[in-house]
mmCIF file of C-alpha atoms in Angstrom:
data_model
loop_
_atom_site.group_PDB
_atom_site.id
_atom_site.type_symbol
_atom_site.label_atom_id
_atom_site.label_comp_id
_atom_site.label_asym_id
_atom_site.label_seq_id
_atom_site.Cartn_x
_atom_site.Cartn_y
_atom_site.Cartn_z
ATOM 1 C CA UNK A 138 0.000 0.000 0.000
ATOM 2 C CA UNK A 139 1.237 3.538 -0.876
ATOM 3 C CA UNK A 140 0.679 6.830 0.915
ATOM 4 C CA UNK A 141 0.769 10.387 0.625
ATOM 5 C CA UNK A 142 0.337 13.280 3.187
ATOM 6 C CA UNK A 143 -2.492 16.120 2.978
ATOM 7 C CA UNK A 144 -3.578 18.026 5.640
ATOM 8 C CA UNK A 145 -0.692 16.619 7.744
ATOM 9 C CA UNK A 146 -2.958 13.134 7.198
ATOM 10 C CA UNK A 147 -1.649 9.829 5.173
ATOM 11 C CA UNK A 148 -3.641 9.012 2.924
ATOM 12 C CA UNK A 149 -3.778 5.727 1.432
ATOM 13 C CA UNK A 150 -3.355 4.808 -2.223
ATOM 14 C CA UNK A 151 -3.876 1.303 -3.792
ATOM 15 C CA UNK A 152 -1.785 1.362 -7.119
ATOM 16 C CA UNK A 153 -2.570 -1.060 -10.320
ATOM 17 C CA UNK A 154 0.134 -0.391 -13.103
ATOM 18 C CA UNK A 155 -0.377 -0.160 -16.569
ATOM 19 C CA UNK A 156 0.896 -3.809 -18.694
ATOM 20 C CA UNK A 157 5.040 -3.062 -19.509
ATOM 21 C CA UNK A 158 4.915 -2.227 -23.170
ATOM 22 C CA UNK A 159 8.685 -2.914 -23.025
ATOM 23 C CA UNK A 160 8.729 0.970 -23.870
ATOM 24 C CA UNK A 161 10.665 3.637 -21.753
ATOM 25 C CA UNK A 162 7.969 5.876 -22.372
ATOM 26 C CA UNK A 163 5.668 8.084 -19.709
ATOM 27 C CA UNK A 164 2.277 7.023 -20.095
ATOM 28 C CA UNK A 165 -1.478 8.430 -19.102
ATOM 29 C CA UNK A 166 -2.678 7.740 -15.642
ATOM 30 C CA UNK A 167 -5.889 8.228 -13.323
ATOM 31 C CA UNK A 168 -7.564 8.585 -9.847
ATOM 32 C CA UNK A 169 -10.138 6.109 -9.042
ATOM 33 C CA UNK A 170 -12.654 7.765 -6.524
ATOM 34 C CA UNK A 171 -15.106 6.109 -4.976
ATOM 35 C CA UNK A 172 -17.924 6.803 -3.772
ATOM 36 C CA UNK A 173 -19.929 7.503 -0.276
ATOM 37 C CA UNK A 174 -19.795 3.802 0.612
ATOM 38 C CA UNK A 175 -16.374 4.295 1.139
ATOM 39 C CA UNK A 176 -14.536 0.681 1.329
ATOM 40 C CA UNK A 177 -18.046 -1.191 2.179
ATOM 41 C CA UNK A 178 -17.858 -2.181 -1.798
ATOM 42 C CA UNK A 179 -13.569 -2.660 -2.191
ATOM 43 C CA UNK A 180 -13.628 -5.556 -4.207
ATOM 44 C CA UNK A 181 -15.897 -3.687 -6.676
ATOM 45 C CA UNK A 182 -13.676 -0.869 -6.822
ATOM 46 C CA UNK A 183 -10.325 -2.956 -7.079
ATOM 47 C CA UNK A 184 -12.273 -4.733 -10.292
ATOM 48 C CA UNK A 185 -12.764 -1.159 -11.822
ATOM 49 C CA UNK A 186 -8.986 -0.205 -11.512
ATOM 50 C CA UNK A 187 -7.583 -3.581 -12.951
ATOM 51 C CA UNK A 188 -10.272 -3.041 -15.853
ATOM 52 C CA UNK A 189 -9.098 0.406 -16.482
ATOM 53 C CA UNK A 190 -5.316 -0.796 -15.848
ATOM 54 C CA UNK A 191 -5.741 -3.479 -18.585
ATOM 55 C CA UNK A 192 -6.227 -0.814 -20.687
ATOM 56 C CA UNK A 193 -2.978 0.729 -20.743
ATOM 57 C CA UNK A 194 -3.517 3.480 -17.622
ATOM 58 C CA UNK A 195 -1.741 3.679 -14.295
ATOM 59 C CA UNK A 196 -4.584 3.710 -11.879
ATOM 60 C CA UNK A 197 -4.550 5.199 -8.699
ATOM 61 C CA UNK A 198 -7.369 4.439 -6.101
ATOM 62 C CA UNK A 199 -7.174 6.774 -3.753
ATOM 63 C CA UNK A 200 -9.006 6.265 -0.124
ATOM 64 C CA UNK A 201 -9.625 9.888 0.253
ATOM 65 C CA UNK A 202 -12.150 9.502 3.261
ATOM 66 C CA UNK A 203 -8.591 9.086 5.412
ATOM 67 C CA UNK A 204 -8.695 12.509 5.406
ATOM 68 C CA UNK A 205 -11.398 12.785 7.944
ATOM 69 C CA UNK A 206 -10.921 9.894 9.597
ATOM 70 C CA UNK A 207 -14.060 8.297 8.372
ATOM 71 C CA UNK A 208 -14.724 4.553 6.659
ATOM 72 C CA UNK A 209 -17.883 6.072 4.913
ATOM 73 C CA UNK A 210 -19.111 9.385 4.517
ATOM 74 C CA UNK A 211 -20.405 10.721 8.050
ATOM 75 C CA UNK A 212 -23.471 13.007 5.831
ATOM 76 C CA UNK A 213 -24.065 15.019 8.724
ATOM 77 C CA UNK A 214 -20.560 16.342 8.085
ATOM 78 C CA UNK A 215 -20.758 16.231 3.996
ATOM 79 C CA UNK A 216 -20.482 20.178 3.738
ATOM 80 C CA UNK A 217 -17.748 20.857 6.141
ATOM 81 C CA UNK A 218 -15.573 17.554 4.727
ATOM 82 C CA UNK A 219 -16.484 18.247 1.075
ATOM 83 C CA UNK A 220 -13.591 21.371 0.653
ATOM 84 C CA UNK A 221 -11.364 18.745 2.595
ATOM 85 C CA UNK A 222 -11.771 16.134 0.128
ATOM 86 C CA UNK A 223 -11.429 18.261 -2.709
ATOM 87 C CA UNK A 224 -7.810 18.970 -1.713
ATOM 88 C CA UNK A 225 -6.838 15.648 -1.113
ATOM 89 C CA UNK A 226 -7.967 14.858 -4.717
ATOM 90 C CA UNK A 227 -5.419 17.917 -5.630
ATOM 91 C CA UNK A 228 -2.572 16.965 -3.287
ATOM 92 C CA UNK A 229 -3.118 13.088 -4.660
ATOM 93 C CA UNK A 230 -2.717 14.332 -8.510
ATOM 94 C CA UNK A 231 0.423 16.218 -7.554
ATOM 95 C CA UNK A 232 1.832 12.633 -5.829
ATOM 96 C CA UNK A 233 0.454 10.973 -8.906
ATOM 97 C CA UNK A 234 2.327 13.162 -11.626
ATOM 98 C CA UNK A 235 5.362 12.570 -9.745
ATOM 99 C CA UNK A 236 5.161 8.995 -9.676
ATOM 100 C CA UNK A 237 7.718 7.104 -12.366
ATOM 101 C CA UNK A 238 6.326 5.941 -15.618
ATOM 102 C CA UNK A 239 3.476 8.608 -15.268
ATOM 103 C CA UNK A 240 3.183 11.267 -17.779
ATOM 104 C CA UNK A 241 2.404 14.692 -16.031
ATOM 105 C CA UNK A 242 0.211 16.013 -18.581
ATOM 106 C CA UNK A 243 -1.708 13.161 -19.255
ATOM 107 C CA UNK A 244 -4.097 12.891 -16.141
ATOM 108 C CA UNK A 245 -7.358 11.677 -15.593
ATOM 109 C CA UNK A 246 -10.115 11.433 -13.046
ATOM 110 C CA UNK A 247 -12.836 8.043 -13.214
ATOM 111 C CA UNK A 248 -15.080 9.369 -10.224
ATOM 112 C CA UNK A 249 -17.977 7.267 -8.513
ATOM 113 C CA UNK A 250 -21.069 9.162 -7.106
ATOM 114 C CA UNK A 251 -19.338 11.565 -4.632
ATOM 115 C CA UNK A 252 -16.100 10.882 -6.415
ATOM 116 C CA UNK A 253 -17.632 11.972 -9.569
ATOM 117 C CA UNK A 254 -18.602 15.271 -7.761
ATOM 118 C CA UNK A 255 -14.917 15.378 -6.519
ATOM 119 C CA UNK A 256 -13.800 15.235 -9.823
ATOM 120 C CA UNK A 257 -15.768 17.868 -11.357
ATOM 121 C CA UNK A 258 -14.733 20.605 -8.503
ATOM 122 C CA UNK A 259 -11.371 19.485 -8.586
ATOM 123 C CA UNK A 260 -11.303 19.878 -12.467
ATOM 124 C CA UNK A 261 -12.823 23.862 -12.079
ATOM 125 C CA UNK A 262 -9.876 24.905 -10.549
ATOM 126 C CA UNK A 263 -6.876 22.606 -11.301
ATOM 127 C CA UNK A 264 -6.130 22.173 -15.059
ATOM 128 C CA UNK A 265 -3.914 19.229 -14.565
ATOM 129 C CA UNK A 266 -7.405 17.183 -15.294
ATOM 130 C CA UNK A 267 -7.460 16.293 -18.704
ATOM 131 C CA UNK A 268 -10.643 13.780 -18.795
ATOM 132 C CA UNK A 269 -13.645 12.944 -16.363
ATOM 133 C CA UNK A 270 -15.377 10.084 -16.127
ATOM 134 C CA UNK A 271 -18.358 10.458 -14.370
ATOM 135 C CA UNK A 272 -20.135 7.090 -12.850
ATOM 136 C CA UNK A 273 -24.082 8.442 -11.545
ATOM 137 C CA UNK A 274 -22.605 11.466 -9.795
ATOM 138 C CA UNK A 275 -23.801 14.575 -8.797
ATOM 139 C CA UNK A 276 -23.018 18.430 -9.919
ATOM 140 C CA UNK A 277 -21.649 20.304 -6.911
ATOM 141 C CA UNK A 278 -23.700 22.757 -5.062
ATOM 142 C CA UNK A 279 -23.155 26.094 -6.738
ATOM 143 C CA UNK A 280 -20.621 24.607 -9.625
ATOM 144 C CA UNK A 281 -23.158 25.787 -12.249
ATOM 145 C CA UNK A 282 -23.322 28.685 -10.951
ATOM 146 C CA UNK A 283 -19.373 29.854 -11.135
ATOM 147 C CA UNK A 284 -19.127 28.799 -15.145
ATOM 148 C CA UNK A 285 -16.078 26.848 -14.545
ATOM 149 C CA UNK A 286 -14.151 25.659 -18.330
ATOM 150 C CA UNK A 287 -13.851 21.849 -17.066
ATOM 151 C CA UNK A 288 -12.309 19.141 -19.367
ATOM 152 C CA UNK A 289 -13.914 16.599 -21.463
ATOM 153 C CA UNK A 290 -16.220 14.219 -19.514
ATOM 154 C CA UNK A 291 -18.164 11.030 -19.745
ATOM 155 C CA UNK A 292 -21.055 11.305 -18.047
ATOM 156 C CA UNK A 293 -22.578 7.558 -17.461
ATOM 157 C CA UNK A 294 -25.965 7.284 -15.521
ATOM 158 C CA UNK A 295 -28.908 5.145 -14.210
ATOM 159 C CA UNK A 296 -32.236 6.461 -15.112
ATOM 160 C CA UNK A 297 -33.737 4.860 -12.163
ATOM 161 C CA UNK A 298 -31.062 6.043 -10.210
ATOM 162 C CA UNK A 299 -33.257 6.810 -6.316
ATOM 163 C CA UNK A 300 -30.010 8.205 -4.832
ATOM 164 C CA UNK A 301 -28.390 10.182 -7.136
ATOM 165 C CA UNK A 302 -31.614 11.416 -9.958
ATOM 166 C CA UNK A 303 -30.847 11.412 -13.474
ATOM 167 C CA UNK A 304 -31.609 14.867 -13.372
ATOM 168 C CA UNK A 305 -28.034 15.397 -12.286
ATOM 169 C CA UNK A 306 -26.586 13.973 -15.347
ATOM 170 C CA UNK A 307 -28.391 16.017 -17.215
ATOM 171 C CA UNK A 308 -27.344 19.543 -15.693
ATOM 172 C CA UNK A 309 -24.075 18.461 -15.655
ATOM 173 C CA UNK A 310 -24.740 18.055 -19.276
ATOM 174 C CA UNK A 311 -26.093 21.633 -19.437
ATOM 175 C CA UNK A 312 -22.962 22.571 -18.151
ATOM 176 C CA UNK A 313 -20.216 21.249 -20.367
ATOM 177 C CA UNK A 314 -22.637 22.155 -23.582
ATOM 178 C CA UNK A 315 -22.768 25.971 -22.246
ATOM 179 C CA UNK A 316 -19.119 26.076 -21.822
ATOM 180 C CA UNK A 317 -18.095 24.093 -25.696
ATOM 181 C CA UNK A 318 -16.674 21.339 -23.619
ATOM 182 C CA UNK A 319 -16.583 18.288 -25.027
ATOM 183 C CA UNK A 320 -18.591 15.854 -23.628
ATOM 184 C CA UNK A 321 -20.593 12.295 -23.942
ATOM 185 C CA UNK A 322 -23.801 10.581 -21.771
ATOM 186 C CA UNK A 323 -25.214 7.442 -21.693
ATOM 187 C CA UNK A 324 -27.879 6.696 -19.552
ATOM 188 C CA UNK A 325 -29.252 3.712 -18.745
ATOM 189 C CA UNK A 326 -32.788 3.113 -18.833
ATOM 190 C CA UNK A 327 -33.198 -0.150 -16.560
ATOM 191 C CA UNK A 328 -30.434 0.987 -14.031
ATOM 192 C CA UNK A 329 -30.445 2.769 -10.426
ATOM 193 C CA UNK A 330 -27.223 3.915 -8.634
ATOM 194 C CA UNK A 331 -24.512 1.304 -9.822
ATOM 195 C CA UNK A 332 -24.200 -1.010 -13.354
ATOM 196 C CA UNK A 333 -24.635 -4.274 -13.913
ATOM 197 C CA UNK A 334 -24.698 -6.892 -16.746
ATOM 198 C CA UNK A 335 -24.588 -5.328 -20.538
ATOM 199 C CA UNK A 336 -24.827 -1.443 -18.924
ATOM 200 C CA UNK A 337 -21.981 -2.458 -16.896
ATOM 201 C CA UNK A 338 -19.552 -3.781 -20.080
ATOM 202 C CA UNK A 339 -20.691 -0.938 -21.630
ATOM 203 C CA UNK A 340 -20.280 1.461 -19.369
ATOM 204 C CA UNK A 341 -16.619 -0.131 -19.369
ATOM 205 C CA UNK A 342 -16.020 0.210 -22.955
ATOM 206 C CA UNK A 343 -17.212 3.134 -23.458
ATOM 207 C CA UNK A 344 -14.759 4.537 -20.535
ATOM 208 C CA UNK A 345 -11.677 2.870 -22.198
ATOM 209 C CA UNK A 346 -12.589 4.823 -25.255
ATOM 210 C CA UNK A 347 -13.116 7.800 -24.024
ATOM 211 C CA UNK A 348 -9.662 7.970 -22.171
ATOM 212 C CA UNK A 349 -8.151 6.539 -25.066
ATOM 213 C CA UNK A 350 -9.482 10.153 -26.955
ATOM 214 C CA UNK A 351 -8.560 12.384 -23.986
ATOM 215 C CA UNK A 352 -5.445 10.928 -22.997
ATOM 216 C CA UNK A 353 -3.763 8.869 -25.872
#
């Protein structure tokens, strides 16, 4: 297990490599955020990053929620810990730019519900983001409302989705077409807040692709 400090607090990284391509050549690499659940769902997460590894990335899934001490999100606290987060997600893409075999300016962000939502604030200030993929997340709570230029972005949603609505997807949407950014959605008709079967290999593919476009 890796580790890097923020807020004078380690923070825990789990790291799956890209395949050796026998090349001494810098390649593209992500954060993997997850979501409110925290580590209740690991083995799902781990599954994501080896997916995404096996496509050529560096993945980096970042336990974030160290930062306040918490094993899932405490939501009486979401506000306050929110700002926290979101510089833990900037102090972990500085570690992750520096680490070997990583290519500085060709970072991503594959965000999970509240990780999604990290992702896009993150992205409005800190230009290092070069993709988002965003699993059923929400739009931050006034993001709309500061115009922010953010960088291309998947956006990949359940239309039954009782936690976070579809709705959300769709202002995000809003967003990134008011600002020329390039952008694609997918929602799925027959899912809630999470992928499975088809929707999931789909959702899979279509997130390979779209990093192969942004960060290739």
């Amino acid at each position: 297990m890796l580790s890097f400090a923020s807020g004078e607090t380690d923070i825990e990284v789990e790291w799956f490599g890209a395949p050796d391509n026998g090349l001494s050549i810098a390649g593209p690499a992500v954060l993997l955020l997850h979501g409110a659940d925290g580590l209740t769902f690991v083995d799902g997460y781990r599954f994501a990053a080896r997916t995404i590894a096996a496509s050529g990335y560096h993945v980096a899934f970042v336990h974030y929620l160290d930062r306040t001490g918490d094993r899932r999100v405490n939501y009486s606290r979401l506000r306050q810990d929110f700002p926290l987060w979101v510089g833990t997600v900037r102090d972990a893409l500085s570690w992750l730019a520096q680490q070997p075999g990583v290519d500085a300016e060709r970072l991503g962000i594959v965000g999970i519900s509240l990780g999604a939502a990290l992702a896009l604030e993150t992205a409005a200030s800190d230009g290092r983001v070069r993709a988002i993929v965003d699993y059923f997340g929400p739009l931050p709570e006034d993001l709309a409302a500061r115009r922010p230029r953010l960088p291309p972005t998947l956006i990949l949603h359940g239309a039954r989705d009782a936690i976070v609505p579809v709705s959300q997807a769709y202002s995000i949407e809003r967003l990134l077409k008011e600002q020329g950014t390039p952008y694609e959605i997918q929602i799925y008709p027959d899912h809630g807040h999470g992928f499975t079967g088809v929707a999931q290999f789909d959702a899979a593919v279509r997130t390979a692709r779209f990093l192969d476009r942004c960060l290739r």
